mmCIF file of N, CA, C and O in Angstrom:
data_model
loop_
_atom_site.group_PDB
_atom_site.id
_atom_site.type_symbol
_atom_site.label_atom_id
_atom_site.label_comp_id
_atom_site.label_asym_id
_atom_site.label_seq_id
_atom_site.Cartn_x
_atom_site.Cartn_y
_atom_site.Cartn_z
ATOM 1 N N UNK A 1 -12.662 -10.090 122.239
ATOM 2 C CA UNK A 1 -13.508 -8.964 121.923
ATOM 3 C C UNK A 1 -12.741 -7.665 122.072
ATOM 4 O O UNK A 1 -12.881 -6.730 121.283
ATOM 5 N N UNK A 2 -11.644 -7.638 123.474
ATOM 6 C CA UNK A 2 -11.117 -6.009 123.576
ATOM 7 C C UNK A 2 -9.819 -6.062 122.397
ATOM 8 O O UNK A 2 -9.028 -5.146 122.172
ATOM 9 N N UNK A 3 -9.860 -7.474 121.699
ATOM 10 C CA UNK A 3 -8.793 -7.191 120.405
ATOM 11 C C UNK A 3 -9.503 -6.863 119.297
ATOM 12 O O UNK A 3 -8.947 -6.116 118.493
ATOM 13 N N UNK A 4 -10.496 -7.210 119.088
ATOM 14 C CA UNK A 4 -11.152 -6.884 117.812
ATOM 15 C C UNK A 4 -11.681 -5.002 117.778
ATOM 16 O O UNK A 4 -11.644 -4.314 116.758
ATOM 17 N N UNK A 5 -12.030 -4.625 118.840
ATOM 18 C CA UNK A 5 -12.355 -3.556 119.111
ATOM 19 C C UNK A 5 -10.827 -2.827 118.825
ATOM 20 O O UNK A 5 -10.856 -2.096 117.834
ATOM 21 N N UNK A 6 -9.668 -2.888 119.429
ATOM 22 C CA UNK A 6 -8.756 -1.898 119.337
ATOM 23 C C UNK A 6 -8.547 -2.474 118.015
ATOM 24 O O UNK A 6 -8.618 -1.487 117.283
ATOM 25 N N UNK A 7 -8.336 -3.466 117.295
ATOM 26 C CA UNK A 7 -8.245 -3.076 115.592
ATOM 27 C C UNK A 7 -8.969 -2.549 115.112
ATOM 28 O O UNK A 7 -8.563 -1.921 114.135
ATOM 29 N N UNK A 8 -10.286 -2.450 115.399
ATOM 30 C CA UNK A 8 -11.080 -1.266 115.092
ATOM 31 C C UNK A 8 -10.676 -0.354 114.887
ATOM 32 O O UNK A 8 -10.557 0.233 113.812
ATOM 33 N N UNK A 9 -10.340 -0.025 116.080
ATOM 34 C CA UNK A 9 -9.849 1.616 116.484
ATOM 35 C C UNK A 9 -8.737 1.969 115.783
ATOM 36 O O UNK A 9 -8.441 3.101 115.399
ATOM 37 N N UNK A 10 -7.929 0.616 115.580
ATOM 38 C CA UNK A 10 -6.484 1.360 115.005
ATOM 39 C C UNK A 10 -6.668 1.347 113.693
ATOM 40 O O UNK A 10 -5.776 1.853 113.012
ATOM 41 N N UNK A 11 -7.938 0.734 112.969
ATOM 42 C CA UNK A 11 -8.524 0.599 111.318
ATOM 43 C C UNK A 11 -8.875 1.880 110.646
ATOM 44 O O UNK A 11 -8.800 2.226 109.466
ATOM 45 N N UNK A 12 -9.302 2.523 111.783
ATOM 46 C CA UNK A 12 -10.220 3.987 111.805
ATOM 47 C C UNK A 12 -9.091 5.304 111.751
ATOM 48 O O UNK A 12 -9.127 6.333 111.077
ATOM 49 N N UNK A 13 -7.866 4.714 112.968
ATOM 50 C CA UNK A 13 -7.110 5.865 113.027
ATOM 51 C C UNK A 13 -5.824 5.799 111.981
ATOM 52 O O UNK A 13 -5.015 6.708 111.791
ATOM 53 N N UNK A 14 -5.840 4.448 111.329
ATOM 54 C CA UNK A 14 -4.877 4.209 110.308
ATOM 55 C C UNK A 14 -5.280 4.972 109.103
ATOM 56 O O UNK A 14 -4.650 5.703 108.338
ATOM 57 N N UNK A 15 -6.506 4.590 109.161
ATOM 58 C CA UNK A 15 -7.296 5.342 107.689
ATOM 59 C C UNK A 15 -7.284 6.853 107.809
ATOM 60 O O UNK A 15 -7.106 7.626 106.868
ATOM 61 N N UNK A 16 -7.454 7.123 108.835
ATOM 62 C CA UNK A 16 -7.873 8.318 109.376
ATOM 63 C C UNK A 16 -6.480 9.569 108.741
ATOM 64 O O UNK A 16 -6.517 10.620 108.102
ATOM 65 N N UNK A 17 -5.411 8.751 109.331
ATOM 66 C CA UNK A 17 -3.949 9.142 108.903
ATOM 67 C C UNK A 17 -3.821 9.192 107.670
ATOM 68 O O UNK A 17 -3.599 10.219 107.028
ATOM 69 N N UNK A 18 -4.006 7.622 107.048
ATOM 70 C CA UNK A 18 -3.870 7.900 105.603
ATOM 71 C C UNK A 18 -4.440 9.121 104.662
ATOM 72 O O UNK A 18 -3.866 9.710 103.747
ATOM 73 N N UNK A 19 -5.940 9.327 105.263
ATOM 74 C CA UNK A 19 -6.599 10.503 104.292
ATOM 75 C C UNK A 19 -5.878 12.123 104.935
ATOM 76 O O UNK A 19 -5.516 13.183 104.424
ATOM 77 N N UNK A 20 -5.931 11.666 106.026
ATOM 78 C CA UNK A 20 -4.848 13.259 106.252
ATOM 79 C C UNK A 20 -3.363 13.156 105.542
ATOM 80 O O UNK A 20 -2.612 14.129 105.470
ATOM 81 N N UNK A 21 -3.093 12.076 105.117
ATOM 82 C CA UNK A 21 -1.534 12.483 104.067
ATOM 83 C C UNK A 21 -1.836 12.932 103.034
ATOM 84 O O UNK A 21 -1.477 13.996 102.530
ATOM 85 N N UNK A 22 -2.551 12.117 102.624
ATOM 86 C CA UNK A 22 -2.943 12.074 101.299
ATOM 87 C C UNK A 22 -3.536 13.993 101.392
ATOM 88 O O UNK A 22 -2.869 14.856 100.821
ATOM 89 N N UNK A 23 -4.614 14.291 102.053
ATOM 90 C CA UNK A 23 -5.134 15.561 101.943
ATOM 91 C C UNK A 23 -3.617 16.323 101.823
ATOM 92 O O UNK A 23 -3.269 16.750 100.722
ATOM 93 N N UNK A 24 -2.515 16.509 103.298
ATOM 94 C CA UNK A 24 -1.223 17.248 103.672
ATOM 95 C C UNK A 24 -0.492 16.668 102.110
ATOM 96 O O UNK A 24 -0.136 17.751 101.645
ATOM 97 N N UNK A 25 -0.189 15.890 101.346
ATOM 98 C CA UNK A 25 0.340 15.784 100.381
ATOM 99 C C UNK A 25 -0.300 16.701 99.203
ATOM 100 O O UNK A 25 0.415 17.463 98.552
ATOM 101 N N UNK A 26 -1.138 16.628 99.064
ATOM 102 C CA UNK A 26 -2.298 16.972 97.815
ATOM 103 C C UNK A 26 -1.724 18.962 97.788
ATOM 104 O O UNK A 26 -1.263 19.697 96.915
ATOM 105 N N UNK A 27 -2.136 19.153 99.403
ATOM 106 C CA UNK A 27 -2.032 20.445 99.673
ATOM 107 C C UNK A 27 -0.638 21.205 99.310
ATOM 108 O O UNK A 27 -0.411 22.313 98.823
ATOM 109 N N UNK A 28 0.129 20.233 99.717
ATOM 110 C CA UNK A 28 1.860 21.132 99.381
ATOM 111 C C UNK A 28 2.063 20.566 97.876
ATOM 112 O O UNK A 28 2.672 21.263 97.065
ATOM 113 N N UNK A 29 1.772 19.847 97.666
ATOM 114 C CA UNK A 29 1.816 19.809 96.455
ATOM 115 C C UNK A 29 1.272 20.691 94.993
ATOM 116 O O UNK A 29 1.634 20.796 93.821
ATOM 117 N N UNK A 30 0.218 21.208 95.851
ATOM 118 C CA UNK A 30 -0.295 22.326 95.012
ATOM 119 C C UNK A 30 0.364 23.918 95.231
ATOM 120 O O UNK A 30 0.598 24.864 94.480
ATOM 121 N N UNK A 31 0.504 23.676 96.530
ATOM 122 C CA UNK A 31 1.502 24.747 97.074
ATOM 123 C C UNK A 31 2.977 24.770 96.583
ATOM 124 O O UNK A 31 3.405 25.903 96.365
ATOM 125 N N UNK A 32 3.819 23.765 96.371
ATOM 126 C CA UNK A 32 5.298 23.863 95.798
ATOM 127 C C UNK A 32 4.386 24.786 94.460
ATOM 128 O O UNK A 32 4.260 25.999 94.290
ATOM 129 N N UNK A 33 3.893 23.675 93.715
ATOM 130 C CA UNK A 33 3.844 23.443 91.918
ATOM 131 C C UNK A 33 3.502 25.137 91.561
ATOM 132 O O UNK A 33 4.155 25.731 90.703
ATOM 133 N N UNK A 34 2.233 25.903 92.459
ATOM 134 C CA UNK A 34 2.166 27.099 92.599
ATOM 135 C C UNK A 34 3.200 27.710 92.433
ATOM 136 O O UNK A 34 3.476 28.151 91.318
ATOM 137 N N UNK A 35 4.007 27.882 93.486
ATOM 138 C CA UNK A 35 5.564 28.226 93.683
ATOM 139 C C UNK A 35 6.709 27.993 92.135
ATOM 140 O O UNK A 35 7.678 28.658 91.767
ATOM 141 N N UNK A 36 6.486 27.576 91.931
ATOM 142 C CA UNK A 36 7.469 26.850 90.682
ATOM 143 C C UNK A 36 6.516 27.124 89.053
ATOM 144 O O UNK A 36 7.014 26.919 87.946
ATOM 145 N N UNK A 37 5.249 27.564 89.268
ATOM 146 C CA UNK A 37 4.514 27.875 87.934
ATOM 147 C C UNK A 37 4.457 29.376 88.397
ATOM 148 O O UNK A 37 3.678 30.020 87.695
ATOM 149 N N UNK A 38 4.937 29.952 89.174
ATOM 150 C CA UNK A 38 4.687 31.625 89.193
ATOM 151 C C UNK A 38 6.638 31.976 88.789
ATOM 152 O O UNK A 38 6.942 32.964 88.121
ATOM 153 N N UNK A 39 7.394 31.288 89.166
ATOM 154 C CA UNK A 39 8.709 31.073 88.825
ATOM 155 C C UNK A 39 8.823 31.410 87.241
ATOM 156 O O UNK A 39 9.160 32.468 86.709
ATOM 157 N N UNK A 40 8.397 30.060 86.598
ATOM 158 C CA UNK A 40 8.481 29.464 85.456
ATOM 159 C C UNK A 40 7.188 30.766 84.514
ATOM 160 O O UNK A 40 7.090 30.482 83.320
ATOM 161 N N UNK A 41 6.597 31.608 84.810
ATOM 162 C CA UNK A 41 5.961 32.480 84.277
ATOM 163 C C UNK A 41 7.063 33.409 84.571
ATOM 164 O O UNK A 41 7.580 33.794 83.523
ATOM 165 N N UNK A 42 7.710 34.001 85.831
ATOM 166 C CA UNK A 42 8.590 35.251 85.527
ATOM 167 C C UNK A 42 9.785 34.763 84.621
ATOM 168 O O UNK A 42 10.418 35.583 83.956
ATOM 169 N N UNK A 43 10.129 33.221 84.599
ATOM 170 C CA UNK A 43 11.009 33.598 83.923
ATOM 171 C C UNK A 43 11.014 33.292 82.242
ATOM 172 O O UNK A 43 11.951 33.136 81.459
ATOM 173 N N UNK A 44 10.026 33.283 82.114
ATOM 174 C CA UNK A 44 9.343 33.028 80.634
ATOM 175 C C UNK A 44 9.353 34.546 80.246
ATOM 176 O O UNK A 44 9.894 35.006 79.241
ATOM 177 N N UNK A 45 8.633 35.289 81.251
ATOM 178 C CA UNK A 45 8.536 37.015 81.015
ATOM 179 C C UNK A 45 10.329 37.406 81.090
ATOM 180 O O UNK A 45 10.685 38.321 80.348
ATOM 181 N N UNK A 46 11.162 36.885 81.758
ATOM 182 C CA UNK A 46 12.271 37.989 81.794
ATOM 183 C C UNK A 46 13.074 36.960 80.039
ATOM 184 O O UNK A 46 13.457 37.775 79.199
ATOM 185 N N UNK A 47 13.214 35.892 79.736
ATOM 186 C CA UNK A 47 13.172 35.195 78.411
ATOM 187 C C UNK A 47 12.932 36.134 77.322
ATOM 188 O O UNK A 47 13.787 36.449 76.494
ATOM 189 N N UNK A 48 11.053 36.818 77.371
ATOM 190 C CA UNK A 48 10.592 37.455 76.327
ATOM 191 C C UNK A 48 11.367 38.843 76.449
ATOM 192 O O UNK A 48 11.819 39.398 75.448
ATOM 193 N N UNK A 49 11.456 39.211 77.344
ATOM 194 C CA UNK A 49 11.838 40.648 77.283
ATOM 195 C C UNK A 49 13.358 40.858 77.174
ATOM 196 O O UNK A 49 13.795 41.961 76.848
ATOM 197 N N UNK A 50 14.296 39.662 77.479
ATOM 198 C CA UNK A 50 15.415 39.455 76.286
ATOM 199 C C UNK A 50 15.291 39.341 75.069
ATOM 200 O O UNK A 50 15.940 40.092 74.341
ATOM 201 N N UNK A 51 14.600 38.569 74.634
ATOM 202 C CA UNK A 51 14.362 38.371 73.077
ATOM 203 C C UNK A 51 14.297 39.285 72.545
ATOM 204 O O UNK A 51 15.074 39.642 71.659
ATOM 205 N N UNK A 52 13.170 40.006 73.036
ATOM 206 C CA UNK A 52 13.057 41.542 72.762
ATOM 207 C C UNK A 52 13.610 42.351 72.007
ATOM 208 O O UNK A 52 13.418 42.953 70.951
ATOM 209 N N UNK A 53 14.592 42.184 73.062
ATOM 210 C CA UNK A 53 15.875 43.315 73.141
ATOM 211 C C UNK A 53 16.970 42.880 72.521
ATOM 212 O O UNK A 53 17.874 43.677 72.269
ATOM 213 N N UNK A 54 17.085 41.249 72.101
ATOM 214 C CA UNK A 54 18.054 41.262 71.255
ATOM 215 C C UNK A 54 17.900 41.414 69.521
ATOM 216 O O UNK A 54 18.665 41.515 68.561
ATOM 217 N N UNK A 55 16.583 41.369 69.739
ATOM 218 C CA UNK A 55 15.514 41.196 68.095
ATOM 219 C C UNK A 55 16.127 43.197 67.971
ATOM 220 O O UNK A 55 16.245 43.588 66.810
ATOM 221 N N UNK A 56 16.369 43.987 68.806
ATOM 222 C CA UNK A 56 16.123 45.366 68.959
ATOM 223 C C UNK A 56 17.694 45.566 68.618
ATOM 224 O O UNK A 56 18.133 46.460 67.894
ATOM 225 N N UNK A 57 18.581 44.417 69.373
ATOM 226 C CA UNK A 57 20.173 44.786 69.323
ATOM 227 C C UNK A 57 20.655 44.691 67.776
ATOM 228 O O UNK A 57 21.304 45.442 67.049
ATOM 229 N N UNK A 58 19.863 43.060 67.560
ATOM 230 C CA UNK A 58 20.156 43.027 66.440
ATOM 231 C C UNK A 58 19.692 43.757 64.699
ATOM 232 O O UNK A 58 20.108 43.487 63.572
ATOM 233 N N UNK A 59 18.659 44.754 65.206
ATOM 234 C CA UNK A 59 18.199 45.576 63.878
ATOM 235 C C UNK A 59 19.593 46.497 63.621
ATOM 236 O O UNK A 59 20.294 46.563 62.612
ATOM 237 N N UNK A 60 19.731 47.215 64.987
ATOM 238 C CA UNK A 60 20.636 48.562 65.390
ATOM 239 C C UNK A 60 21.977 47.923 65.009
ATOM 240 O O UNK A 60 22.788 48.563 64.339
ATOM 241 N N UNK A 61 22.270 46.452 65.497
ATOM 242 C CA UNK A 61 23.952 45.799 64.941
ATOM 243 C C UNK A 61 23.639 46.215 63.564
ATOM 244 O O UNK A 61 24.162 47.279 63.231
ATOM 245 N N UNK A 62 22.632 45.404 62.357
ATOM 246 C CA UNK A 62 23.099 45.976 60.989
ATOM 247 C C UNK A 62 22.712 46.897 60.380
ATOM 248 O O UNK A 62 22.698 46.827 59.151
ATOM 249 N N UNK A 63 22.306 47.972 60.998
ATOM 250 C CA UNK A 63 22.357 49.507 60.675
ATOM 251 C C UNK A 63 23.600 49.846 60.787
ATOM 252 O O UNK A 63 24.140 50.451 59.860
ATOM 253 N N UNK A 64 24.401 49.471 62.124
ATOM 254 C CA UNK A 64 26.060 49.908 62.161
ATOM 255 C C UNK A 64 26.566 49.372 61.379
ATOM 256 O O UNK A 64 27.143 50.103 60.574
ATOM 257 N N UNK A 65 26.698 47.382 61.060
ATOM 258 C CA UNK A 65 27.410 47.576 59.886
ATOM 259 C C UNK A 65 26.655 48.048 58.853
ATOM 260 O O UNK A 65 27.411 48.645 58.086
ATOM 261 N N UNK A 66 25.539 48.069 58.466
ATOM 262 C CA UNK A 66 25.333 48.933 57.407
ATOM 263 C C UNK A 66 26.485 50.535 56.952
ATOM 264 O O UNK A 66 27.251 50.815 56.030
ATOM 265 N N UNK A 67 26.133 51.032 57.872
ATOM 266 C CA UNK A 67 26.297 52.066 58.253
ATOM 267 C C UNK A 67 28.229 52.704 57.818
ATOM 268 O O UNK A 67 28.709 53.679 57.241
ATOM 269 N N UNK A 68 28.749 51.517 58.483
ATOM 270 C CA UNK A 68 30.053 51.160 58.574
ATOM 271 C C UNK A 68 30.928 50.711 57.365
ATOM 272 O O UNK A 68 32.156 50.794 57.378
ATOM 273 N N UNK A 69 30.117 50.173 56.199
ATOM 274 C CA UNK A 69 30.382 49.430 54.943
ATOM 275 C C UNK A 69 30.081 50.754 54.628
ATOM 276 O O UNK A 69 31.013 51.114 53.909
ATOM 277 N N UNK A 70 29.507 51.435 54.727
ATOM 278 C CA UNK A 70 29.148 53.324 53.990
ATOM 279 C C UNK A 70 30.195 53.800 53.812
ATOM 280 O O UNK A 70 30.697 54.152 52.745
ATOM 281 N N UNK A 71 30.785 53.868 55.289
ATOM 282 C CA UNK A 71 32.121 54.861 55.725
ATOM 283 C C UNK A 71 33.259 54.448 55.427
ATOM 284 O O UNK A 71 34.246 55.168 55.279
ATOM 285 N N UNK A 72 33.213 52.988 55.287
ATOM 286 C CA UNK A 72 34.587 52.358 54.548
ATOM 287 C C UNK A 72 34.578 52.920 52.965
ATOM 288 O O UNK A 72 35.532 53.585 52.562
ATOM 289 N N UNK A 73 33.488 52.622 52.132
ATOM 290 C CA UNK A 73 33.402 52.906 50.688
ATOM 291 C C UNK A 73 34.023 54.140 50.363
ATOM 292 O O UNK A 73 34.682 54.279 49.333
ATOM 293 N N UNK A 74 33.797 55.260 51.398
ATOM 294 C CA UNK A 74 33.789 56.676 51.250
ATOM 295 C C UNK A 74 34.938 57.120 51.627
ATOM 296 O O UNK A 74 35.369 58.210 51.250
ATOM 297 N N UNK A 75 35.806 56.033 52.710
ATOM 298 C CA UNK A 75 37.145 56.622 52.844
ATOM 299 C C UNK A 75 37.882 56.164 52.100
ATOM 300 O O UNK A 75 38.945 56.725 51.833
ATOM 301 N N UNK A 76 37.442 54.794 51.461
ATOM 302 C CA UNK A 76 38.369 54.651 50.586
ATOM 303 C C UNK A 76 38.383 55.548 48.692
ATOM 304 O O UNK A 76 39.164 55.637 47.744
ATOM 305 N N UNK A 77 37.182 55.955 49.006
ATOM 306 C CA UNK A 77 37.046 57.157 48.009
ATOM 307 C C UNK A 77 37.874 58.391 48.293
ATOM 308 O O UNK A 77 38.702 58.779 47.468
ATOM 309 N N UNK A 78 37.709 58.904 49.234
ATOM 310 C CA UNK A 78 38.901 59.894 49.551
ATOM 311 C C UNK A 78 40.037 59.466 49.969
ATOM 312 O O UNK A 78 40.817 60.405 49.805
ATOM 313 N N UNK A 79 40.606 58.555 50.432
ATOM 314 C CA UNK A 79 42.299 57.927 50.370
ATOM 315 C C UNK A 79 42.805 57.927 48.809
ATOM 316 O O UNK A 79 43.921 58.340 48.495
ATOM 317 N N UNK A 80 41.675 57.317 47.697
ATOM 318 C CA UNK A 80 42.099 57.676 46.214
ATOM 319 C C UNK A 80 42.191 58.681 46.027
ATOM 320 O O UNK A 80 43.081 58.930 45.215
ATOM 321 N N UNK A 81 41.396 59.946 46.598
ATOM 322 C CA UNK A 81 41.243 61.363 46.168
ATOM 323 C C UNK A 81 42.683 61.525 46.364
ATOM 324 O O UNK A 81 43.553 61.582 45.495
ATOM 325 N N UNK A 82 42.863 61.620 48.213
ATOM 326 C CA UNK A 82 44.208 62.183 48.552
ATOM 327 C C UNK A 82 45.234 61.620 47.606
ATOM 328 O O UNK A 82 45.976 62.469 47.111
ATOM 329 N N UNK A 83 45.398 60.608 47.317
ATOM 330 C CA UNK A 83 46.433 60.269 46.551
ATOM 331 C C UNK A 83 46.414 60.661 45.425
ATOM 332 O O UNK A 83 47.527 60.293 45.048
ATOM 333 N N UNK A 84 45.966 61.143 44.599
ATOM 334 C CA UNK A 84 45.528 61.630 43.120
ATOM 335 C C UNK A 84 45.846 62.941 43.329
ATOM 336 O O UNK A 84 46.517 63.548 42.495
ATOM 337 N N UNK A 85 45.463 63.452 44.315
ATOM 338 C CA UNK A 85 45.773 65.183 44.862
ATOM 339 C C UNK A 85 47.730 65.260 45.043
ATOM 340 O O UNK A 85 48.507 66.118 44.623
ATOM 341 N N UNK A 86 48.009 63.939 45.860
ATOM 342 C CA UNK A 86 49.398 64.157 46.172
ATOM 343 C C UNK A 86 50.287 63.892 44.862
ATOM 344 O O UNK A 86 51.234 64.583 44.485
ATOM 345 N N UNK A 87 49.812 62.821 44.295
ATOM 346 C CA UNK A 87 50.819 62.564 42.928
ATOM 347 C C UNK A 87 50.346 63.943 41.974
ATOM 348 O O UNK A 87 51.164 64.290 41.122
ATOM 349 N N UNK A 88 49.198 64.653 42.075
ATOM 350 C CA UNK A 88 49.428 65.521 40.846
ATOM 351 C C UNK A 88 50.623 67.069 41.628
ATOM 352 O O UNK A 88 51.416 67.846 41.098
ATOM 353 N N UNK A 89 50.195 66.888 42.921
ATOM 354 C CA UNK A 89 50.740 67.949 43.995
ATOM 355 C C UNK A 89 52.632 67.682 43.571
ATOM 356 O O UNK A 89 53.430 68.607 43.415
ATOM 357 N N UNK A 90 52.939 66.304 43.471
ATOM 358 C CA UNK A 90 54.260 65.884 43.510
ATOM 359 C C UNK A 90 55.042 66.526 41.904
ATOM 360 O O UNK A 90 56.194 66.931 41.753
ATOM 361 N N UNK A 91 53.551 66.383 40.530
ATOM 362 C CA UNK A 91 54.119 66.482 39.293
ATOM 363 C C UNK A 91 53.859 67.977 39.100
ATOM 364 O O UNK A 91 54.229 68.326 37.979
ATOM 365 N N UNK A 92 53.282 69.087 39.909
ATOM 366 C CA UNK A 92 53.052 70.436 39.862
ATOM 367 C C UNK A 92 54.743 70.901 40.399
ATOM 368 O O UNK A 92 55.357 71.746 39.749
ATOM 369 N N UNK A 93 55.210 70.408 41.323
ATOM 370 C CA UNK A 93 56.730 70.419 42.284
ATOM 371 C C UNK A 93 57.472 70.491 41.336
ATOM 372 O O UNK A 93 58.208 71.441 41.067
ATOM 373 N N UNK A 94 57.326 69.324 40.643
ATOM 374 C CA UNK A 94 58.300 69.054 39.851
ATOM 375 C C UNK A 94 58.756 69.803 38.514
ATOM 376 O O UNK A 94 59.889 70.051 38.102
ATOM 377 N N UNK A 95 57.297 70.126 37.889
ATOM 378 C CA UNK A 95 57.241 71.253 37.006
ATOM 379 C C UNK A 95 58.020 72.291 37.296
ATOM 380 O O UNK A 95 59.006 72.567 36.613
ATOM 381 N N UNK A 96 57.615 73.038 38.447
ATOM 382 C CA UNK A 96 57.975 74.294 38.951
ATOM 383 C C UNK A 96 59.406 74.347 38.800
ATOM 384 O O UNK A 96 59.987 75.036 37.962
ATOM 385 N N UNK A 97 59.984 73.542 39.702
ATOM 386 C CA UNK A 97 61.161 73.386 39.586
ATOM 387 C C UNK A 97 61.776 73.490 38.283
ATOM 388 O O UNK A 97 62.669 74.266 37.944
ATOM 389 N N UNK A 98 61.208 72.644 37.621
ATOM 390 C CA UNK A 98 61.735 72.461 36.248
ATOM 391 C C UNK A 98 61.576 73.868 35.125
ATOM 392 O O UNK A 98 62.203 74.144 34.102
ATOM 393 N N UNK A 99 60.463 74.565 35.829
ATOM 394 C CA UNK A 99 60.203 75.646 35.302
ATOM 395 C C UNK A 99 61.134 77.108 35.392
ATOM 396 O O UNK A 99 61.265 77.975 34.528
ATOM 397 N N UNK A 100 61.760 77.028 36.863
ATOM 398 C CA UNK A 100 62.498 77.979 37.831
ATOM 399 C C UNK A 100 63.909 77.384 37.104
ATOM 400 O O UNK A 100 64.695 78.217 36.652
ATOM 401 N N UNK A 101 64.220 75.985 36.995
ATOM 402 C CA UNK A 101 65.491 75.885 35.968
ATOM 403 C C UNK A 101 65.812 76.543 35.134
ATOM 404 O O UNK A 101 66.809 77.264 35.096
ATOM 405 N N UNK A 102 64.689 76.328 34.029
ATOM 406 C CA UNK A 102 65.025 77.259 32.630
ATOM 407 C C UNK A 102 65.151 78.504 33.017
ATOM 408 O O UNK A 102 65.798 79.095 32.152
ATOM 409 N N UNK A 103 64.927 79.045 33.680
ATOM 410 C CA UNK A 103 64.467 80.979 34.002
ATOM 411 C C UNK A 103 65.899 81.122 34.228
ATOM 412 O O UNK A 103 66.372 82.222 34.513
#
């Protein structure tokens, strides 16, 4: 009889344990996952607010080259100028000269 009684007791305090893990499990478990879904939200927010900013880098990148294909077109419009200026500059020289000969 005093064996059947302490398995009792130890039936009660086994169980007893078990539902307190189970509760102490349940609890940190909601507590990590908390922890790790407030994480996984900032870093979803710091994600978007890169994106952002590269959606922002990348308008402003092809405005520069835009921008840049402009300034090439245009210098190479005036590198022809200058040169058109220097070869006629070179055949005005040459005139002169040729002009100051005869005299």
């Amino acid at each position: 009889m005093l064996l059947l009684q302490s398995a009792e007791n130890g039936m009660s305090s086994t169980l007893a344990l078990f539902i307190g893990t189970v509760v102490l499990g349940i609890v940190l478990g909601f507590l990590v996952w908390g922890r790790w879904r407030k994480v996984a939200a900032k870093t979803k927010n710091d994600l978007d607010d890169l994106q952002a900013r590269y959606d922002d880098l990348s308008v402003n990148h092809q405005a520069l080259e835009d921008t840049k294909s402009k300034l090439d077109k245009d210098l190479d419009q005036v590198r022809k100028t200058v040169n058109r200026i220097e070869t006629e500059n070179i055949k005005l020289h040459a005139r002169i000269e040729e002009l100051n000969a005869n005299h």
